[in-house]
């Protein structure tokens, strides 16, 4: 029997990597002060995920971190200037090479105000952790989840200090498992994982060496090599520092422990194709232990469900995929963004509890699609570089569609999820709200900059009926609702394309959720706009029509 709680927290997050920390940040910026616990004594020093895509940057932009992230980025030149290379060795002839952004030419300033950012995951985690704690989240290192029980009003968890063994009991209204591919939370909830599972076991090290000669003037961003084994990767850090991955094979009796520093250096020389390459040594990746050599599993799997009672899964606890395409951390961060605004709304009682059911309904189909896409990318990059005709990369990251969830689908919207950056789908409920340049009180910004806190109602230049109805409708339900009339004196539409991009007329309106996804739209005016807005907000937020739940 779990002892009586000695601490209280609205949300307990288990796992202190980038997705767990992002969840803490997204909750804290909405006034919820979560407790995050991580069993390791500090953040891992390994770079791991090396780049975040424009959609992920949009999310951090809304959280006020975009400038800091770019100020701390890792690579010294723009990602678009770097090459992705496939070869036997770095020094050998290329099987193929291409600029790393060639696969997403649609990602222009007309589509998003954000671009790629090359930032090592350990650097990103430090920035996110600092901002989360500044906003009131508590991050507790060297603390593991020893067990938990769900009750009618929350979760009672036992936490253990990994250094002293001392245990603490915490009552949380909700529990979030952000604890990775071998999630303790998922295991204790009895949630199975479907999919191929582990694909590759890899050894990874960071080393320093002068690769000027084998690079032959190329600005390498990512190399796929067949030596010492197919699936070997090489990526730049800064200066003459590199991160290296190569597979090992437990099915052949190989173990991570078999890879000492000498064997790793031999593997690096084989991949580079220079047998006598001078390697200055391997860098320590875990400061507390002095560990230099790390093991990672590349896997693909999807949790059968994302929720059990008051417990939720995010990130690798919910889905895993190969690193090709930089989808893994990005998909987890978007999970966190989706779940955080919903939890915050339920906790402050501006939304009903069934809103939380929409988390799995929306995010699990996206993860399924993304896993398949990343597997196809892995096949392509590891072999001949020829794609299989799948949708564009830009569409895969910006064209996600939620067929159901916290939204009001339009007639004709089915259950399929065809990602596309197609003008016919822009602005539809369940899609990311389109980027349009606007001027708000004299300042040029993106329409995306209007989102992130409360739900937002955008109206056309003649949408005064919606504009005037919004305040009374929100007040009656006791919810916050920001309103902007695009084309009005204080919010102008310089290019005059807002209505077309959002698929409405001058008298129309669009409701956008805090995560930047469209929940509802009307092409024109309504006879009773206040009553209609009350009904829409109540349905999207799972609210009783007569006020607070």
JSON list of N, CA and C in Angstrom, two decimals, residues 177-219:
[
{"chain": "A", "resi": 177, "resn": "UNK", "atom": "N", "xyz": [4.30, 10.29, -18.59]},
{"chain": "A", "resi": 177, "resn": "UNK", "atom": "CA", "xyz": [5.49, 9.49, -18.82]},
{"chain": "A", "resi": 177, "resn": "UNK", "atom": "C", "xyz": [6.25, 10.00, -20.03]},
{"chain": "A", "resi": 178, "resn": "UNK", "atom": "N", "xyz": [7.39, 10.64, -19.76]},
{"chain": "A", "resi": 178, "resn": "UNK", "atom": "CA", "xyz": [8.27, 11.11, -20.82]},
{"chain": "A", "resi": 178, "resn": "UNK", "atom": "C", "xyz": [9.62, 10.40, -20.66]},
{"chain": "A", "resi": 179, "resn": "UNK", "atom": "N", "xyz": [9.55, 9.15, -20.26]},
{"chain": "A", "resi": 179, "resn": "UNK", "atom": "CA", "xyz": [10.73, 8.42, -19.81]},
{"chain": "A", "resi": 179, "resn": "UNK", "atom": "C", "xyz": [11.28, 7.44, -20.85]},
{"chain": "A", "resi": 180, "resn": "UNK", "atom": "N", "xyz": [11.09, 7.75, -22.12]},
{"chain": "A", "resi": 180, "resn": "UNK", "atom": "CA", "xyz": [11.85, 7.08, -23.16]},
{"chain": "A", "resi": 180, "resn": "UNK", "atom": "C", "xyz": [11.33, 5.74, -23.63]},
{"chain": "A", "resi": 181, "resn": "UNK", "atom": "N", "xyz": [12.15, 5.13, -24.49]},
{"chain": "A", "resi": 181, "resn": "UNK", "atom": "CA", "xyz": [11.74, 3.92, -25.19]},
{"chain": "A", "resi": 181, "resn": "UNK", "atom": "C", "xyz": [11.44, 2.77, -24.23]},
{"chain": "A", "resi": 182, "resn": "UNK", "atom": "N", "xyz": [12.15, 2.71, -23.11]},
{"chain": "A", "resi": 182, "resn": "UNK", "atom": "CA", "xyz": [11.90, 1.66, -22.11]},
{"chain": "A", "resi": 182, "resn": "UNK", "atom": "C", "xyz": [11.11, 2.24, -20.94]},
{"chain": "A", "resi": 183, "resn": "UNK", "atom": "N", "xyz": [10.07, 2.95, -21.26]},
{"chain": "A", "resi": 183, "resn": "UNK", "atom": "CA", "xyz": [9.29, 3.70, -20.28]},
{"chain": "A", "resi": 183, "resn": "UNK", "atom": "C", "xyz": [8.78, 2.85, -19.11]},
{"chain": "A", "resi": 184, "resn": "UNK", "atom": "N", "xyz": [9.17, 3.26, -17.91]},
{"chain": "A", "resi": 184, "resn": "UNK", "atom": "CA", "xyz": [8.64, 2.63, -16.70]},
{"chain": "A", "resi": 184, "resn": "UNK", "atom": "C", "xyz": [7.16, 2.92, -16.55]},
{"chain": "A", "resi": 185, "resn": "UNK", "atom": "N", "xyz": [6.76, 4.15, -16.88]},
{"chain": "A", "resi": 185, "resn": "UNK", "atom": "CA", "xyz": [5.34, 4.51, -16.77]},
{"chain": "A", "resi": 185, "resn": "UNK", "atom": "C", "xyz": [4.51, 3.64, -17.70]},
{"chain": "A", "resi": 186, "resn": "UNK", "atom": "N", "xyz": [4.94, 3.51, -18.96]},
{"chain": "A", "resi": 186, "resn": "UNK", "atom": "CA", "xyz": [4.18, 2.70, -19.91]},
{"chain": "A", "resi": 186, "resn": "UNK", "atom": "C", "xyz": [4.10, 1.25, -19.45]},
{"chain": "A", "resi": 187, "resn": "UNK", "atom": "N", "xyz": [5.22, 0.72, -18.96]},
{"chain": "A", "resi": 187, "resn": "UNK", "atom": "CA", "xyz": [5.24, -0.67, -18.51]},
{"chain": "A", "resi": 187, "resn": "UNK", "atom": "C", "xyz": [4.29, -0.88, -17.34]},
{"chain": "A", "resi": 188, "resn": "UNK", "atom": "N", "xyz": [4.29, 0.04, -16.37]},
{"chain": "A", "resi": 188, "resn": "UNK", "atom": "CA", "xyz": [3.42, -0.11, -15.20]},
{"chain": "A", "resi": 188, "resn": "UNK", "atom": "C", "xyz": [1.95, 0.08, -15.56]},
{"chain": "A", "resi": 189, "resn": "UNK", "atom": "N", "xyz": [1.69, 0.81, -16.63]},
{"chain": "A", "resi": 189, "resn": "UNK", "atom": "CA", "xyz": [0.31, 0.97, -17.09]},
{"chain": "A", "resi": 189, "resn": "UNK", "atom": "C", "xyz": [-0.16, -0.24, -17.90]},
{"chain": "A", "resi": 190, "resn": "UNK", "atom": "N", "xyz": [0.76, -1.11, -18.26]},
{"chain": "A", "resi": 190, "resn": "UNK", "atom": "CA", "xyz": [0.40, -2.30, -19.04]},
{"chain": "A", "resi": 190, "resn": "UNK", "atom": "C", "xyz": [0.07, -2.00, -20.48]},
{"chain": "A", "resi": 191, "resn": "UNK", "atom": "N", "xyz": [0.69, -0.97, -21.04]},
{"chain": "A", "resi": 191, "resn": "UNK", "atom": "CA", "xyz": [0.43, -0.57, -22.43]},
{"chain": "A", "resi": 191, "resn": "UNK", "atom": "C", "xyz": [1.46, -1.23, -23.33]},
{"chain": "A", "resi": 192, "resn": "UNK", "atom": "N", "xyz": [1.00, -1.99, -24.29]},
{"chain": "A", "resi": 192, "resn": "UNK", "atom": "CA", "xyz": [1.89, -2.69, -25.22]},
{"chain": "A", "resi": 192, "resn": "UNK", "atom": "C", "xyz": [2.35, -1.74, -26.33]},
{"chain": "A", "resi": 193, "resn": "UNK", "atom": "N", "xyz": [3.39, -2.16, -27.03]},
{"chain": "A", "resi": 193, "resn": "UNK", "atom": "CA", "xyz": [3.93, -1.40, -28.15]},
{"chain": "A", "resi": 193, "resn": "UNK", "atom": "C", "xyz": [3.86, -2.27, -29.40]},
{"chain": "A", "resi": 194, "resn": "UNK", "atom": "N", "xyz": [3.34, -1.70, -30.48]},
{"chain": "A", "resi": 194, "resn": "UNK", "atom": "CA", "xyz": [3.28, -2.43, -31.75]},
{"chain": "A", "resi": 194, "resn": "UNK", "atom": "C", "xyz": [4.33, -1.88, -32.71]},
{"chain": "A", "resi": 195, "resn": "UNK", "atom": "N", "xyz": [4.80, -2.72, -33.62]},
{"chain": "A", "resi": 195, "resn": "UNK", "atom": "CA", "xyz": [5.79, -2.28, -34.58]},
{"chain": "A", "resi": 195, "resn": "UNK", "atom": "C", "xyz": [7.00, -3.18, -34.59]},
{"chain": "A", "resi": 196, "resn": "UNK", "atom": "N", "xyz": [7.98, -2.88, -35.44]},
{"chain": "A", "resi": 196, "resn": "UNK", "atom": "CA", "xyz": [9.14, -3.77, -35.60]},
{"chain": "A", "resi": 196, "resn": "UNK", "atom": "C", "xyz": [10.08, -3.81, -34.41]},
{"chain": "A", "resi": 197, "resn": "UNK", "atom": "N", "xyz": [10.04, -2.80, -33.52]},
{"chain": "A", "resi": 197, "resn": "UNK", "atom": "CA", "xyz": [10.92, -2.81, -32.36]},
{"chain": "A", "resi": 197, "resn": "UNK", "atom": "C", "xyz": [12.32, -2.35, -32.70]},
{"chain": "A", "resi": 198, "resn": "UNK", "atom": "N", "xyz": [13.31, -2.94, -32.02]},
{"chain": "A", "resi": 198, "resn": "UNK", "atom": "CA", "xyz": [14.69, -2.50, -32.22]},
{"chain": "A", "resi": 198, "resn": "UNK", "atom": "C", "xyz": [15.18, -2.87, -33.61]},
{"chain": "A", "resi": 199, "resn": "UNK", "atom": "N", "xyz": [15.72, -1.86, -34.32]},
{"chain": "A", "resi": 199, "resn": "UNK", "atom": "CA", "xyz": [16.25, -2.06, -35.66]},
{"chain": "A", "resi": 199, "resn": "UNK", "atom": "C", "xyz": [17.77, -2.17, -35.65]},
{"chain": "A", "resi": 200, "resn": "UNK", "atom": "N", "xyz": [18.41, -1.32, -34.87]},
{"chain": "A", "resi": 200, "resn": "UNK", "atom": "CA", "xyz": [19.87, -1.26, -34.83]},
{"chain": "A", "resi": 200, "resn": "UNK", "atom": "C", "xyz": [20.32, -0.92, -33.42]},
{"chain": "A", "resi": 201, "resn": "UNK", "atom": "N", "xyz": [21.35, -1.60, -32.94]},
{"chain": "A", "resi": 201, "resn": "UNK", "atom": "CA", "xyz": [22.06, -1.19, -31.72]},
{"chain": "A", "resi": 201, "resn": "UNK", "atom": "C", "xyz": [23.29, -0.41, -32.16]},
{"chain": "A", "resi": 202, "resn": "UNK", "atom": "N", "xyz": [23.53, 0.74, -31.57]},
{"chain": "A", "resi": 202, "resn": "UNK", "atom": "CA", "xyz": [24.67, 1.55, -31.99]},
{"chain": "A", "resi": 202, "resn": "UNK", "atom": "C", "xyz": [25.54, 1.94, -30.81]},
{"chain": "A", "resi": 203, "resn": "UNK", "atom": "N", "xyz": [26.82, 2.09, -31.13]},
{"chain": "A", "resi": 203, "resn": "UNK", "atom": "CA", "xyz": [27.81, 2.67, -30.22]},
{"chain": "A", "resi": 203, "resn": "UNK", "atom": "C", "xyz": [28.01, 4.11, -30.67]},
{"chain": "A", "resi": 204, "resn": "UNK", "atom": "N", "xyz": [28.10, 5.03, -29.73]},
{"chain": "A", "resi": 204, "resn": "UNK", "atom": "CA", "xyz": [28.30, 6.43, -30.10]},
{"chain": "A", "resi": 204, "resn": "UNK", "atom": "C", "xyz": [29.36, 7.07, -29.23]},
{"chain": "A", "resi": 205, "resn": "UNK", "atom": "N", "xyz": [30.21, 7.88, -29.89]},
{"chain": "A", "resi": 205, "resn": "UNK", "atom": "CA", "xyz": [31.26, 8.61, -29.18]},
{"chain": "A", "resi": 205, "resn": "UNK", "atom": "C", "xyz": [31.39, 9.99, -29.82]},
{"chain": "A", "resi": 206, "resn": "UNK", "atom": "N", "xyz": [31.98, 10.90, -29.08]},
{"chain": "A", "resi": 206, "resn": "UNK", "atom": "CA", "xyz": [32.38, 12.21, -29.60]},
{"chain": "A", "resi": 206, "resn": "UNK", "atom": "C", "xyz": [33.90, 12.24, -29.59]},
{"chain": "A", "resi": 207, "resn": "UNK", "atom": "N", "xyz": [34.48, 12.66, -30.72]},
{"chain": "A", "resi": 207, "resn": "UNK", "atom": "CA", "xyz": [35.94, 12.65, -30.83]},
{"chain": "A", "resi": 207, "resn": "UNK", "atom": "C", "xyz": [36.43, 13.92, -31.52]},
{"chain": "A", "resi": 208, "resn": "UNK", "atom": "N", "xyz": [37.73, 14.13, -31.45]},
{"chain": "A", "resi": 208, "resn": "UNK", "atom": "CA", "xyz": [38.36, 15.28, -32.10]},
{"chain": "A", "resi": 208, "resn": "UNK", "atom": "C", "xyz": [39.42, 14.78, -33.05]},
{"chain": "A", "resi": 209, "resn": "UNK", "atom": "N", "xyz": [39.35, 15.26, -34.31]},
{"chain": "A", "resi": 209, "resn": "UNK", "atom": "CA", "xyz": [40.34, 14.88, -35.32]},
{"chain": "A", "resi": 209, "resn": "UNK", "atom": "C", "xyz": [40.26, 15.87, -36.48]},
{"chain": "A", "resi": 210, "resn": "UNK", "atom": "N", "xyz": [41.36, 16.02, -37.18]},
{"chain": "A", "resi": 210, "resn": "UNK", "atom": "CA", "xyz": [41.42, 16.88, -38.37]},
{"chain": "A", "resi": 210, "resn": "UNK", "atom": "C", "xyz": [41.04, 16.03, -39.58]},
{"chain": "A", "resi": 211, "resn": "UNK", "atom": "N", "xyz": [39.86, 16.29, -40.16]},
{"chain": "A", "resi": 211, "resn": "UNK", "atom": "CA", "xyz": [39.37, 15.52, -41.30]},
{"chain": "A", "resi": 211, "resn": "UNK", "atom": "C", "xyz": [39.47, 16.31, -42.60]},
{"chain": "A", "resi": 212, "resn": "UNK", "atom": "N", "xyz": [40.31, 17.33, -42.62]},
{"chain": "A", "resi": 212, "resn": "UNK", "atom": "CA", "xyz": [40.41, 18.20, -43.79]},
{"chain": "A", "resi": 212, "resn": "UNK", "atom": "C", "xyz": [40.67, 17.41, -45.07]},
{"chain": "A", "resi": 213, "resn": "UNK", "atom": "N", "xyz": [41.62, 16.50, -45.05]},
{"chain": "A", "resi": 213, "resn": "UNK", "atom": "CA", "xyz": [41.99, 15.78, -46.27]},
{"chain": "A", "resi": 213, "resn": "UNK", "atom": "C", "xyz": [40.85, 14.89, -46.78]},
{"chain": "A", "resi": 214, "resn": "UNK", "atom": "N", "xyz": [40.26, 14.01, -45.96]},
{"chain": "A", "resi": 214, "resn": "UNK", "atom": "CA", "xyz": [39.17, 13.17, -46.49]},
{"chain": "A", "resi": 214, "resn": "UNK", "atom": "C", "xyz": [37.90, 13.96, -46.83]},
{"chain": "A", "resi": 215, "resn": "UNK", "atom": "N", "xyz": [37.71, 15.11, -46.24]},
{"chain": "A", "resi": 215, "resn": "UNK", "atom": "CA", "xyz": [36.53, 15.92, -46.59]},
{"chain": "A", "resi": 215, "resn": "UNK", "atom": "C", "xyz": [36.64, 16.49, -48.00]},
{"chain": "A", "resi": 216, "resn": "UNK", "atom": "N", "xyz": [37.84, 16.75, -48.46]},
{"chain": "A", "resi": 216, "resn": "UNK", "atom": "CA", "xyz": [38.07, 17.26, -49.81]},
{"chain": "A", "resi": 216, "resn": "UNK", "atom": "C", "xyz": [37.26, 18.52, -50.10]},
{"chain": "A", "resi": 217, "resn": "UNK", "atom": "N", "xyz": [37.21, 19.42, -49.13]},
{"chain": "A", "resi": 217, "resn": "UNK", "atom": "CA", "xyz": [36.52, 20.69, -49.33]},
{"chain": "A", "resi": 217, "resn": "UNK", "atom": "C", "xyz": [35.03, 20.65, -49.11]},
{"chain": "A", "resi": 218, "resn": "UNK", "atom": "N", "xyz": [34.47, 19.49, -48.83]},
{"chain": "A", "resi": 218, "resn": "UNK", "atom": "CA", "xyz": [33.02, 19.37, -48.62]},
{"chain": "A", "resi": 218, "resn": "UNK", "atom": "C", "xyz": [32.65, 19.83, -47.21]},
{"chain": "A", "resi": 219, "resn": "UNK", "atom": "N", "xyz": [31.52, 20.50, -47.10]},
{"chain": "A", "resi": 219, "resn": "UNK", "atom": "CA", "xyz": [31.01, 20.92, -45.79]},
{"chain": "A", "resi": 219, "resn": "UNK", "atom": "C", "xyz": [29.98, 19.89, -45.36]}
]
